């Protein structure tokens, strides 16, 4: 683990669209050697969504920065507006939808990490046409810089 301070610019990270929207993992074991969780952003255009999934080992914190979204957690739907946050407990299915007329942007953090990166997400639905898209790159050895 490095003791150097590290900065990761959102624009330096390639978006992942496998689950919908523009998801970018910014701080993670792969990008900065994080050991307790990972953090990133999700950007959704009006009507766009992140497919339902769950995390068997991690809880997720979601903070809305811009727009209006609905997050459905285990059958309960919450409306988030800028400045609102929601907790997704470990193991609960959840889905995020931009229900507003403008682009929405949220920041998310998950922790603790799954024992292995491929165990961190379980998809319960797929974005049409994206089933073969590469998964988010969260764990594994730290890369030589930003990127997922």
Short mmCIF file of N, CA, C and O in Angstrom, two decimals:
data_model
loop_
_atom_site.label_atom_id
_atom_site.label_comp_id
_atom_site.label_asym_id
_atom_site.label_seq_id
_atom_site.Cartn_x
_atom_site.Cartn_y
_atom_site.Cartn_z
N UNK A 1 0.85 -1.18 0.00
CA UNK A 1 0.00 0.00 0.00
C UNK A 1 0.89 1.24 0.00
O UNK A 1 1.85 1.34 0.74
N UNK A 2 0.53 2.18 -0.80
CA UNK A 2 1.30 3.41 -0.95
C UNK A 2 0.91 4.41 0.12
O UNK A 2 -0.24 4.51 0.52
N UNK A 3 1.88 5.18 0.59
CA UNK A 3 1.58 6.26 1.54
C UNK A 3 1.47 7.59 0.82
O UNK A 3 1.31 8.62 1.45
N UNK A 4 1.57 7.58 -0.51
CA UNK A 4 1.47 8.80 -1.28
C UNK A 4 0.02 9.22 -1.45
O UNK A 4 -0.86 8.40 -1.66
N UNK A 5 -0.22 10.52 -1.35
CA UNK A 5 -1.54 11.05 -1.64
C UNK A 5 -1.82 10.84 -3.12
O UNK A 5 -0.92 10.98 -3.95
N UNK A 6 -3.04 10.47 -3.46
CA UNK A 6 -3.38 10.15 -4.84
C UNK A 6 -4.63 10.88 -5.27
O UNK A 6 -5.60 10.95 -4.52
N UNK A 7 -4.60 11.42 -6.47
CA UNK A 7 -5.76 12.09 -7.06
C UNK A 7 -6.15 11.33 -8.31
O UNK A 7 -5.30 10.94 -9.11
N UNK A 8 -7.47 11.14 -8.49
CA UNK A 8 -7.99 10.51 -9.70
C UNK A 8 -9.03 11.46 -10.27
O UNK A 8 -10.01 11.78 -9.60
N UNK A 9 -8.83 11.91 -11.49
CA UNK A 9 -9.79 12.79 -12.16
C UNK A 9 -10.85 11.94 -12.85
O UNK A 9 -10.53 10.95 -13.50
N UNK A 10 -12.10 12.33 -12.70
CA UNK A 10 -13.21 11.61 -13.33
C UNK A 10 -12.98 11.49 -14.84
O UNK A 10 -13.26 10.44 -15.44
N UNK A 11 -12.47 12.53 -15.45
CA UNK A 11 -12.25 12.53 -16.90
C UNK A 11 -11.15 11.56 -17.34
O UNK A 11 -11.06 11.23 -18.51
N UNK A 12 -10.33 11.09 -16.41
CA UNK A 12 -9.27 10.14 -16.74
C UNK A 12 -9.73 8.69 -16.65
O UNK A 12 -8.96 7.77 -16.96
N UNK A 13 -10.97 8.46 -16.23
CA UNK A 13 -11.49 7.11 -16.05
C UNK A 13 -12.49 6.79 -17.17
O UNK A 13 -13.40 7.58 -17.43
N UNK A 14 -12.31 5.66 -17.81
CA UNK A 14 -13.21 5.23 -18.88
C UNK A 14 -14.56 4.83 -18.28
O UNK A 14 -14.61 4.07 -17.32
N UNK A 15 -15.66 5.34 -18.85
CA UNK A 15 -16.97 4.95 -18.33
C UNK A 15 -17.28 3.49 -18.62
O UNK A 15 -16.86 2.94 -19.63
N UNK A 16 -18.02 2.87 -17.69
CA UNK A 16 -18.53 1.52 -17.89
C UNK A 16 -20.03 1.65 -18.04
O UNK A 16 -20.68 2.28 -17.22
N UNK A 17 -20.60 1.05 -19.08
CA UNK A 17 -22.04 1.17 -19.36
C UNK A 17 -22.75 -0.16 -19.29
O UNK A 17 -23.89 -0.28 -19.73
N UNK A 18 -22.12 -1.17 -18.73
CA UNK A 18 -22.70 -2.52 -18.67
C UNK A 18 -24.06 -2.54 -17.98
O UNK A 18 -24.96 -3.24 -18.41
N UNK A 19 -24.22 -1.82 -16.90
CA UNK A 19 -25.48 -1.83 -16.15
C UNK A 19 -26.36 -0.64 -16.47
O UNK A 19 -27.42 -0.47 -15.89
N UNK A 20 -25.91 0.24 -17.37
CA UNK A 20 -26.67 1.43 -17.72
C UNK A 20 -26.01 2.67 -17.18
O UNK A 20 -25.28 2.63 -16.18
N UNK A 21 -26.23 3.79 -17.85
CA UNK A 21 -25.61 5.04 -17.43
C UNK A 21 -24.12 5.05 -17.69
O UNK A 21 -23.57 4.20 -18.37
N UNK A 22 -23.49 6.04 -17.12
CA UNK A 22 -22.04 6.24 -17.22
C UNK A 22 -21.50 6.05 -15.81
O UNK A 22 -21.62 6.92 -14.97
N UNK A 23 -20.97 4.86 -15.55
CA UNK A 23 -20.45 4.51 -14.22
C UNK A 23 -18.93 4.56 -14.28
O UNK A 23 -18.32 3.94 -15.16
N UNK A 24 -18.33 5.28 -13.34
CA UNK A 24 -16.87 5.39 -13.28
C UNK A 24 -16.40 5.10 -11.86
O UNK A 24 -16.77 5.81 -10.93
N UNK A 25 -15.59 4.06 -11.72
CA UNK A 25 -14.98 3.75 -10.43
C UNK A 25 -13.72 4.59 -10.34
O UNK A 25 -12.79 4.43 -11.13
N UNK A 26 -13.68 5.50 -9.37
CA UNK A 26 -12.57 6.43 -9.25
C UNK A 26 -11.51 5.97 -8.26
O UNK A 26 -10.33 5.92 -8.57
N UNK A 27 -11.93 5.66 -7.06
CA UNK A 27 -11.00 5.24 -6.00
C UNK A 27 -11.31 3.79 -5.66
O UNK A 27 -12.41 3.47 -5.21
N UNK A 28 -10.32 2.91 -5.87
CA UNK A 28 -10.56 1.47 -5.69
C UNK A 28 -9.22 0.78 -5.46
O UNK A 28 -8.16 1.40 -5.56
N UNK A 29 -9.26 -0.52 -5.17
CA UNK A 29 -8.00 -1.26 -5.08
C UNK A 29 -7.17 -1.14 -6.35
O UNK A 29 -5.96 -1.00 -6.31
N UNK A 30 -7.83 -1.15 -7.49
CA UNK A 30 -7.12 -1.11 -8.77
C UNK A 30 -6.54 0.26 -9.05
O UNK A 30 -5.43 0.38 -9.56
N UNK A 31 -7.28 1.34 -8.74
CA UNK A 31 -6.81 2.67 -9.12
C UNK A 31 -5.86 3.29 -8.11
O UNK A 31 -4.95 4.01 -8.50
N UNK A 32 -6.10 3.06 -6.82
CA UNK A 32 -5.26 3.73 -5.81
C UNK A 32 -4.80 2.80 -4.68
O UNK A 32 -4.20 3.26 -3.71
N UNK A 33 -5.09 1.51 -4.79
CA UNK A 33 -4.69 0.59 -3.75
C UNK A 33 -5.59 0.63 -2.52
O UNK A 33 -5.18 0.21 -1.44
N UNK A 34 -6.83 1.11 -2.66
CA UNK A 34 -7.76 1.16 -1.53
C UNK A 34 -7.96 -0.24 -0.95
O UNK A 34 -7.93 -1.23 -1.68
N UNK A 35 -8.18 -0.33 0.36
CA UNK A 35 -8.31 -1.63 1.01
C UNK A 35 -9.66 -1.84 1.70
O UNK A 35 -9.96 -2.96 2.11
N UNK A 36 -10.48 -0.80 1.83
CA UNK A 36 -11.72 -0.96 2.58
C UNK A 36 -12.99 -0.82 1.74
O UNK A 36 -14.08 -1.12 2.22
N UNK A 37 -12.88 -0.36 0.51
CA UNK A 37 -14.05 -0.17 -0.32
C UNK A 37 -13.68 0.54 -1.60
O UNK A 37 -12.50 0.68 -1.92
N UNK A 38 -14.70 0.97 -2.34
CA UNK A 38 -14.44 1.74 -3.55
C UNK A 38 -15.51 2.80 -3.74
O UNK A 38 -16.60 2.71 -3.20
N UNK A 39 -15.16 3.83 -4.53
CA UNK A 39 -16.02 5.00 -4.71
C UNK A 39 -15.99 5.42 -6.17
O UNK A 39 -15.00 5.24 -6.86
N UNK A 40 -17.13 5.97 -6.62
CA UNK A 40 -17.19 6.44 -7.99
C UNK A 40 -18.40 7.32 -8.23
O UNK A 40 -19.06 7.77 -7.30
N UNK A 41 -18.67 7.54 -9.52
CA UNK A 41 -19.80 8.36 -9.92
C UNK A 41 -20.66 7.60 -10.92
O UNK A 41 -20.17 6.72 -11.64
N UNK A 42 -21.93 7.97 -10.96
CA UNK A 42 -22.83 7.47 -11.99
C UNK A 42 -23.57 8.68 -12.55
O UNK A 42 -24.05 9.52 -11.80
N UNK A 43 -23.60 8.77 -13.88
CA UNK A 43 -24.30 9.84 -14.58
C UNK A 43 -25.39 9.20 -15.42
O UNK A 43 -25.11 8.25 -16.17
N UNK A 44 -26.61 9.71 -15.29
CA UNK A 44 -27.76 9.17 -16.01
C UNK A 44 -28.46 10.28 -16.77
O UNK A 44 -28.80 11.32 -16.18
N UNK A 45 -28.70 10.07 -18.05
CA UNK A 45 -29.50 11.00 -18.83
C UNK A 45 -30.98 10.77 -18.48
O UNK A 45 -31.32 9.73 -17.91
N UNK A 46 -31.87 11.72 -18.80
CA UNK A 46 -33.29 11.53 -18.50
C UNK A 46 -33.80 10.18 -19.03
O UNK A 46 -33.55 9.82 -20.18
N UNK A 47 -34.47 9.43 -18.15
CA UNK A 47 -35.01 8.12 -18.51
C UNK A 47 -34.03 6.98 -18.42
O UNK A 47 -34.41 5.81 -18.46
N UNK A 48 -32.76 7.27 -18.31
CA UNK A 48 -31.74 6.23 -18.23
C UNK A 48 -31.74 5.60 -16.84
O UNK A 48 -32.14 6.23 -15.87
N UNK A 49 -31.26 4.37 -16.74
CA UNK A 49 -31.27 3.67 -15.45
C UNK A 49 -30.04 2.77 -15.29
O UNK A 49 -29.37 2.44 -16.26
N UNK A 50 -29.79 2.39 -14.04
CA UNK A 50 -28.81 1.37 -13.71
C UNK A 50 -29.61 0.12 -13.38
O UNK A 50 -30.50 0.16 -12.51
N UNK A 51 -29.34 -0.98 -14.07
CA UNK A 51 -30.09 -2.23 -13.90
C UNK A 51 -30.05 -2.72 -12.46
O UNK A 51 -29.09 -2.47 -11.72
N UNK A 52 -31.09 -3.46 -12.11
CA UNK A 52 -31.16 -4.02 -10.76
C UNK A 52 -30.01 -5.00 -10.52
O UNK A 52 -29.66 -5.80 -11.39
N UNK A 53 -29.45 -4.91 -9.33
CA UNK A 53 -28.36 -5.78 -8.90
C UNK A 53 -28.28 -5.74 -7.39
O UNK A 53 -29.01 -5.00 -6.74
N UNK A 54 -27.39 -6.54 -6.82
CA UNK A 54 -27.14 -6.47 -5.39
C UNK A 54 -25.68 -6.79 -5.10
O UNK A 54 -24.95 -7.29 -5.96
N UNK A 55 -25.27 -6.46 -3.89
CA UNK A 55 -23.90 -6.66 -3.43
C UNK A 55 -23.93 -7.60 -2.23
O UNK A 55 -24.40 -7.22 -1.15
N UNK A 56 -23.45 -8.84 -2.37
CA UNK A 56 -23.53 -9.80 -1.27
C UNK A 56 -22.60 -9.50 -0.10
O UNK A 56 -22.81 -10.05 0.99
N UNK A 57 -21.61 -8.64 -0.28
CA UNK A 57 -20.65 -8.38 0.79
C UNK A 57 -20.57 -6.92 1.21
O UNK A 57 -19.92 -6.60 2.19
N UNK A 58 -21.19 -6.02 0.45
CA UNK A 58 -20.99 -4.58 0.68
C UNK A 58 -22.32 -3.86 0.83
O UNK A 58 -23.30 -4.20 0.19
N UNK A 59 -22.29 -2.82 1.65
CA UNK A 59 -23.39 -1.88 1.64
C UNK A 59 -22.98 -0.74 0.71
O UNK A 59 -21.80 -0.52 0.47
N UNK A 60 -23.99 -0.04 0.17
CA UNK A 60 -23.69 1.03 -0.77
C UNK A 60 -24.31 2.33 -0.27
O UNK A 60 -25.46 2.37 0.14
N UNK A 61 -23.52 3.38 -0.33
CA UNK A 61 -23.97 4.72 0.00
C UNK A 61 -24.13 5.47 -1.32
O UNK A 61 -23.21 5.46 -2.14
N UNK A 62 -25.27 6.11 -1.53
CA UNK A 62 -25.53 6.86 -2.76
C UNK A 62 -25.87 8.29 -2.37
O UNK A 62 -26.76 8.51 -1.53
N UNK A 63 -25.17 9.26 -2.96
CA UNK A 63 -25.43 10.68 -2.69
C UNK A 63 -25.69 11.36 -4.03
O UNK A 63 -24.85 11.31 -4.94
N UNK A 64 -26.87 11.99 -4.15
CA UNK A 64 -27.23 12.64 -5.40
C UNK A 64 -26.71 14.07 -5.43
O UNK A 64 -26.96 14.86 -4.52
N UNK A 65 -25.99 14.39 -6.48
CA UNK A 65 -25.38 15.71 -6.66
C UNK A 65 -26.25 16.58 -7.57
O UNK A 65 -26.41 17.78 -7.32
N UNK A 66 -26.83 15.97 -8.63
CA UNK A 66 -27.58 16.74 -9.62
C UNK A 66 -28.74 15.90 -10.14
O UNK A 66 -28.62 14.69 -10.27
N UNK A 67 -29.86 16.55 -10.44
CA UNK A 67 -31.01 15.88 -11.04
C UNK A 67 -31.96 15.30 -10.02
O UNK A 67 -31.91 15.63 -8.83
N UNK A 68 -32.83 14.42 -10.51
CA UNK A 68 -33.80 13.71 -9.66
C UNK A 68 -33.77 12.25 -10.07
O UNK A 68 -33.87 11.93 -11.26
N UNK A 69 -33.65 11.37 -9.10
CA UNK A 69 -33.65 9.93 -9.38
C UNK A 69 -34.59 9.22 -8.42
O UNK A 69 -34.89 9.73 -7.34
N UNK A 70 -35.02 8.05 -8.85
CA UNK A 70 -35.71 7.14 -7.95
C UNK A 70 -34.80 5.95 -7.76
O UNK A 70 -34.26 5.40 -8.73
N UNK A 71 -34.60 5.57 -6.50
CA UNK A 71 -33.85 4.38 -6.19
C UNK A 71 -34.82 3.40 -5.54
O UNK A 71 -35.51 3.76 -4.59
N UNK A 72 -34.91 2.22 -6.13
CA UNK A 72 -35.77 1.19 -5.57
C UNK A 72 -34.88 0.17 -4.88
O UNK A 72 -33.97 -0.40 -5.49
N UNK A 73 -35.12 0.00 -3.58
CA UNK A 73 -34.32 -0.89 -2.74
C UNK A 73 -35.26 -1.93 -2.15
O UNK A 73 -36.15 -1.59 -1.36
N UNK A 74 -35.09 -3.18 -2.58
CA UNK A 74 -35.89 -4.28 -2.05
C UNK A 74 -37.39 -3.97 -2.10
O UNK A 74 -38.13 -4.21 -1.16
N UNK A 75 -37.83 -3.36 -3.22
CA UNK A 75 -39.24 -3.08 -3.43
C UNK A 75 -39.73 -1.73 -2.92
O UNK A 75 -40.86 -1.34 -3.19
N UNK A 76 -38.90 -1.00 -2.18
CA UNK A 76 -39.27 0.33 -1.69
C UNK A 76 -38.60 1.37 -2.56
O UNK A 76 -37.39 1.33 -2.75
N UNK A 77 -39.40 2.32 -3.09
CA UNK A 77 -38.86 3.35 -3.97
C UNK A 77 -38.73 4.67 -3.22
O UNK A 77 -39.68 5.13 -2.58
N UNK A 78 -37.53 5.25 -3.28
CA UNK A 78 -37.24 6.55 -2.68
C UNK A 78 -36.90 7.53 -3.79
O UNK A 78 -36.20 7.18 -4.73
N UNK A 79 -37.39 8.76 -3.68
CA UNK A 79 -37.02 9.81 -4.62
C UNK A 79 -35.89 10.62 -4.00
O UNK A 79 -36.01 11.08 -2.87
N UNK A 80 -34.79 10.76 -4.75
CA UNK A 80 -33.65 11.54 -4.30
C UNK A 80 -33.54 12.80 -5.14
O UNK A 80 -33.64 12.75 -6.37
N UNK A 81 -33.33 13.91 -4.46
CA UNK A 81 -33.06 15.19 -5.10
C UNK A 81 -31.67 15.64 -4.67
O UNK A 81 -31.10 15.09 -3.73
N UNK A 82 -31.10 16.66 -5.33
CA UNK A 82 -29.73 17.07 -4.98
C UNK A 82 -29.56 17.29 -3.48
O UNK A 82 -30.38 17.94 -2.82
N UNK A 83 -28.51 16.68 -2.94
CA UNK A 83 -28.22 16.77 -1.51
C UNK A 83 -28.77 15.61 -0.71
O UNK A 83 -28.43 15.44 0.46
N UNK A 84 -29.63 14.76 -1.33
CA UNK A 84 -30.18 13.59 -0.63
C UNK A 84 -29.24 12.41 -0.77
O UNK A 84 -28.52 12.27 -1.78
N UNK A 85 -29.28 11.53 0.22
CA UNK A 85 -28.46 10.31 0.21
C UNK A 85 -29.32 9.12 0.61
O UNK A 85 -30.33 9.28 1.29
N UNK A 86 -28.90 7.94 0.21
CA UNK A 86 -29.60 6.71 0.58
C UNK A 86 -28.57 5.63 0.89
O UNK A 86 -27.48 5.60 0.30
N UNK A 87 -28.94 4.74 1.79
CA UNK A 87 -28.13 3.58 2.12
C UNK A 87 -28.79 2.34 1.53
O UNK A 87 -29.99 2.12 1.73
N UNK A 88 -27.99 1.53 0.82
CA UNK A 88 -28.45 0.24 0.32
C UNK A 88 -27.77 -0.82 1.18
O UNK A 88 -26.56 -1.02 1.07
N UNK A 89 -28.52 -1.49 2.06
CA UNK A 89 -27.91 -2.51 2.92
C UNK A 89 -27.36 -3.70 2.13
O UNK A 89 -27.79 -3.96 0.99
N UNK A 90 -26.45 -4.42 2.72
CA UNK A 90 -25.85 -5.60 2.11
C UNK A 90 -26.94 -6.56 1.67
O UNK A 90 -27.88 -6.85 2.41
N UNK A 91 -26.80 -7.05 0.43
CA UNK A 91 -27.67 -8.10 -0.08
C UNK A 91 -29.02 -7.68 -0.61
O UNK A 91 -29.76 -8.53 -1.10
N UNK A 92 -29.37 -6.39 -0.58
CA UNK A 92 -30.68 -5.97 -1.07
C UNK A 92 -30.60 -5.54 -2.53
O UNK A 92 -29.72 -4.77 -2.92
N UNK A 93 -31.55 -6.02 -3.32
CA UNK A 93 -31.63 -5.64 -4.73
C UNK A 93 -31.94 -4.15 -4.82
O UNK A 93 -32.75 -3.64 -4.04
N UNK A 94 -31.32 -3.50 -5.80
CA UNK A 94 -31.58 -2.08 -5.98
C UNK A 94 -31.38 -1.68 -7.44
O UNK A 94 -30.67 -2.34 -8.20
N UNK A 95 -32.06 -0.58 -7.80
CA UNK A 95 -32.08 -0.06 -9.17
C UNK A 95 -32.21 1.45 -9.09
O UNK A 95 -32.93 1.96 -8.23
N UNK A 96 -31.54 2.16 -9.97
CA UNK A 96 -31.53 3.63 -9.96
C UNK A 96 -32.04 4.13 -11.31
O UNK A 96 -31.55 3.67 -12.35
N UNK A 97 -33.02 5.06 -11.30
CA UNK A 97 -33.61 5.58 -12.53
C UNK A 97 -33.63 7.10 -12.49
O UNK A 97 -34.07 7.68 -11.48
N UNK A 98 -33.19 7.75 -13.57
CA UNK A 98 -33.31 9.20 -13.68
C UNK A 98 -34.74 9.50 -14.10
O UNK A 98 -35.13 9.24 -15.24
N UNK A 99 -35.54 10.06 -13.19
CA UNK A 99 -36.94 10.37 -13.46
C UNK A 99 -37.15 11.84 -13.79
O UNK A 99 -38.27 12.25 -14.04
N UNK A 100 -36.08 12.61 -13.81
CA UNK A 100 -36.20 14.04 -14.05
C UNK A 100 -35.91 14.41 -15.49
O UNK A 100 -35.53 13.57 -16.31
N UNK A 101 -36.06 15.71 -15.81
CA UNK A 101 -35.85 16.19 -17.18
C UNK A 101 -34.41 16.56 -17.51
O UNK A 101 -34.12 16.94 -18.64
N UNK A 102 -33.50 16.46 -16.53
CA UNK A 102 -32.10 16.84 -16.75
C UNK A 102 -31.18 15.68 -16.36
O UNK A 102 -31.59 14.76 -15.66
N UNK A 103 -29.95 15.77 -16.80
CA UNK A 103 -28.94 14.78 -16.44
C UNK A 103 -28.83 14.69 -14.93
O UNK A 103 -28.84 15.70 -14.23
N UNK A 104 -28.72 13.46 -14.41
CA UNK A 104 -28.53 13.24 -12.97
C UNK A 104 -27.12 12.72 -12.74
O UNK A 104 -26.57 11.98 -13.57
N UNK A 105 -26.54 13.12 -11.61
CA UNK A 105 -25.23 12.61 -11.25
C UNK A 105 -25.21 12.29 -9.76
O UNK A 105 -25.66 13.09 -8.94
N UNK A 106 -24.71 11.09 -9.45
CA UNK A 106 -24.61 10.65 -8.07
C UNK A 106 -23.19 10.17 -7.80
O UNK A 106 -22.46 9.77 -8.70
N UNK A 107 -22.84 10.19 -6.53
CA UNK A 107 -21.58 9.64 -6.05
C UNK A 107 -21.94 8.41 -5.22
O UNK A 107 -22.91 8.44 -4.46
N UNK A 108 -21.20 7.33 -5.39
CA UNK A 108 -21.48 6.11 -4.61
C UNK A 108 -20.20 5.62 -3.94
O UNK A 108 -19.09 5.88 -4.40
N UNK A 109 -20.39 4.91 -2.84
CA UNK A 109 -19.29 4.26 -2.14
C UNK A 109 -19.77 2.91 -1.66
O UNK A 109 -20.89 2.80 -1.14
N UNK A 110 -18.96 1.87 -1.84
CA UNK A 110 -19.29 0.54 -1.36
C UNK A 110 -18.20 0.04 -0.44
O UNK A 110 -17.01 0.25 -0.70
N UNK A 111 -18.58 -0.63 0.62
CA UNK A 111 -17.64 -1.23 1.54
C UNK A 111 -18.40 -2.15 2.49
O UNK A 111 -19.59 -1.98 2.68
N UNK A 112 -17.74 -3.14 3.04
CA UNK A 112 -16.37 -3.55 2.75
C UNK A 112 -16.28 -4.21 1.38
O UNK A 112 -17.29 -4.49 0.75
N UNK A 113 -15.06 -4.46 0.96
CA UNK A 113 -14.83 -5.12 -0.31
C UNK A 113 -15.24 -6.59 -0.24
O UNK A 113 -15.16 -7.21 0.82
N UNK A 114 -15.64 -7.13 -1.37
CA UNK A 114 -15.91 -8.56 -1.48
C UNK A 114 -14.58 -9.31 -1.40
O UNK A 114 -13.52 -8.74 -1.67
N UNK A 115 -14.61 -10.59 -1.03
CA UNK A 115 -13.36 -11.37 -0.96
C UNK A 115 -12.60 -11.40 -2.27
O UNK A 115 -11.38 -11.44 -2.28
N UNK A 116 -13.33 -11.40 -3.39
CA UNK A 116 -12.73 -11.34 -4.73
C UNK A 116 -13.60 -10.40 -5.55
O UNK A 116 -14.83 -10.38 -5.41
N UNK A 117 -13.00 -9.61 -6.45
CA UNK A 117 -13.76 -8.62 -7.22
C UNK A 117 -14.98 -9.19 -7.95
O UNK A 117 -16.04 -8.56 -7.97
N UNK A 118 -14.86 -10.38 -8.53
CA UNK A 118 -15.97 -10.93 -9.31
C UNK A 118 -17.17 -11.32 -8.44
O UNK A 118 -18.27 -11.57 -8.94
N UNK A 119 -17.00 -11.33 -7.11
CA UNK A 119 -18.11 -11.65 -6.20
C UNK A 119 -18.84 -10.41 -5.71
O UNK A 119 -19.83 -10.52 -4.99
N UNK A 120 -18.39 -9.23 -6.10
CA UNK A 120 -18.91 -7.99 -5.55
C UNK A 120 -20.29 -7.58 -6.03
O UNK A 120 -21.02 -6.91 -5.31
N UNK A 121 -20.66 -7.94 -7.26
CA UNK A 121 -21.96 -7.56 -7.83
C UNK A 121 -22.66 -8.81 -8.35
O UNK A 121 -22.02 -9.66 -8.97
N UNK A 122 -23.96 -8.86 -8.14
CA UNK A 122 -24.78 -9.91 -8.74
C UNK A 122 -25.88 -9.20 -9.52
O UNK A 122 -26.70 -8.48 -8.94
N UNK A 123 -25.88 -9.37 -10.84
CA UNK A 123 -26.89 -8.74 -11.68
C UNK A 123 -28.17 -9.57 -11.64
O UNK A 123 -28.12 -10.80 -11.75
N UNK A 124 -29.31 -8.89 -11.49
CA UNK A 124 -30.61 -9.56 -11.53
C UNK A 124 -31.39 -9.19 -12.78
O UNK A 124 -32.45 -9.74 -13.03
N UNK A 125 -30.89 -8.22 -13.53
CA UNK A 125 -31.42 -7.88 -14.86
C UNK A 125 -30.25 -7.34 -15.67
O UNK A 125 -29.23 -6.96 -15.12
N UNK A 126 -30.42 -7.34 -16.99
CA UNK A 126 -29.35 -6.87 -17.86
C UNK A 126 -29.86 -5.78 -18.78
O UNK A 126 -31.01 -5.82 -19.22
N UNK A 127 -29.00 -4.84 -19.07
CA UNK A 127 -29.30 -3.80 -20.03
C UNK A 127 -29.33 -4.46 -21.41
O UNK A 127 -28.38 -5.16 -21.76
N UNK A 128 -30.41 -4.30 -22.16
CA UNK A 128 -30.47 -4.95 -23.48
C UNK A 128 -29.24 -4.60 -24.33
O UNK A 128 -28.87 -3.44 -24.47
N UNK A 129 -28.60 -5.65 -24.84
CA UNK A 129 -27.44 -5.47 -25.70
C UNK A 129 -26.12 -5.31 -24.97
O UNK A 129 -25.07 -5.26 -25.59
N UNK A 130 -26.15 -5.24 -23.65
CA UNK A 130 -24.90 -5.00 -22.90
C UNK A 130 -24.44 -6.22 -22.10
O UNK A 130 -23.50 -6.12 -21.32
N UNK A 131 -25.09 -7.37 -22.31
CA UNK A 131 -24.76 -8.56 -21.53
C UNK A 131 -23.29 -8.96 -21.64
O UNK A 131 -22.72 -9.49 -20.72
N UNK A 132 -22.68 -8.68 -22.79
CA UNK A 132 -21.28 -9.07 -23.00
C UNK A 132 -20.29 -7.93 -22.73
O UNK A 132 -19.09 -8.11 -22.91
N UNK A 133 -20.79 -6.78 -22.30
CA UNK A 133 -19.89 -5.65 -22.00
C UNK A 133 -19.01 -6.04 -20.82
O UNK A 133 -19.40 -6.82 -19.96
N UNK A 134 -17.80 -5.50 -20.76
CA UNK A 134 -16.90 -5.87 -19.65
C UNK A 134 -17.44 -5.38 -18.31
O UNK A 134 -18.07 -4.32 -18.24
N UNK A 135 -17.22 -6.15 -17.25
CA UNK A 135 -17.66 -5.72 -15.92
C UNK A 135 -16.80 -4.57 -15.40
O UNK A 135 -15.71 -4.30 -15.92
N UNK A 136 -17.30 -3.91 -14.36
CA UNK A 136 -16.50 -2.87 -13.70
C UNK A 136 -15.22 -3.49 -13.17
O UNK A 136 -15.23 -4.62 -12.69
N UNK A 137 -14.14 -2.78 -13.26
CA UNK A 137 -12.86 -3.25 -12.72
C UNK A 137 -12.62 -2.53 -11.40
O UNK A 137 -12.29 -1.36 -11.38
N UNK A 138 -12.79 -3.24 -10.31
CA UNK A 138 -12.67 -2.66 -8.97
C UNK A 138 -11.43 -3.17 -8.27
O UNK A 138 -10.67 -2.41 -7.70
N UNK A 139 -11.23 -4.48 -8.28
CA UNK A 139 -10.14 -5.05 -7.51
C UNK A 139 -8.98 -5.47 -8.37
O UNK A 139 -8.84 -5.06 -9.51
N UNK A 140 -8.17 -6.32 -7.80
CA UNK A 140 -6.97 -6.77 -8.49
C UNK A 140 -5.81 -5.84 -8.15
O UNK A 140 -5.95 -4.92 -7.37
N UNK A 141 -4.68 -6.09 -8.75
CA UNK A 141 -3.52 -5.26 -8.44
C UNK A 141 -3.73 -3.82 -8.89
O UNK A 141 -4.37 -3.58 -9.91
N UNK A 142 -3.23 -2.85 -8.14
CA UNK A 142 -3.37 -1.46 -8.54
C UNK A 142 -2.75 -1.24 -9.92
O UNK A 142 -1.71 -1.78 -10.24
N UNK A 143 -3.46 -0.46 -10.73
CA UNK A 143 -2.95 -0.11 -12.05
C UNK A 143 -1.90 0.97 -11.90
O UNK A 143 -1.75 1.58 -10.84
N UNK A 144 -1.22 1.26 -12.96
CA UNK A 144 -0.19 2.28 -12.94
C UNK A 144 -0.75 3.69 -12.90
O UNK A 144 -0.03 4.65 -13.06
N UNK A 145 -2.01 3.83 -12.70
CA UNK A 145 -2.65 5.16 -12.65
C UNK A 145 -4.14 4.97 -12.62
O UNK A 145 -4.61 3.91 -12.30
N UNK A 146 -4.87 6.00 -12.96
CA UNK A 146 -6.32 5.93 -12.95
C UNK A 146 -6.80 5.00 -14.05
O UNK A 146 -6.11 4.74 -15.01
N UNK A 147 -8.00 4.52 -13.88
CA UNK A 147 -8.61 3.67 -14.89
C UNK A 147 -9.31 2.51 -14.24
O UNK A 147 -9.01 2.15 -13.13
N UNK A 148 -10.29 1.97 -14.95
CA UNK A 148 -11.04 0.85 -14.39
C UNK A 148 -10.97 -0.35 -15.29
O UNK A 148 -10.66 -0.29 -16.42
#
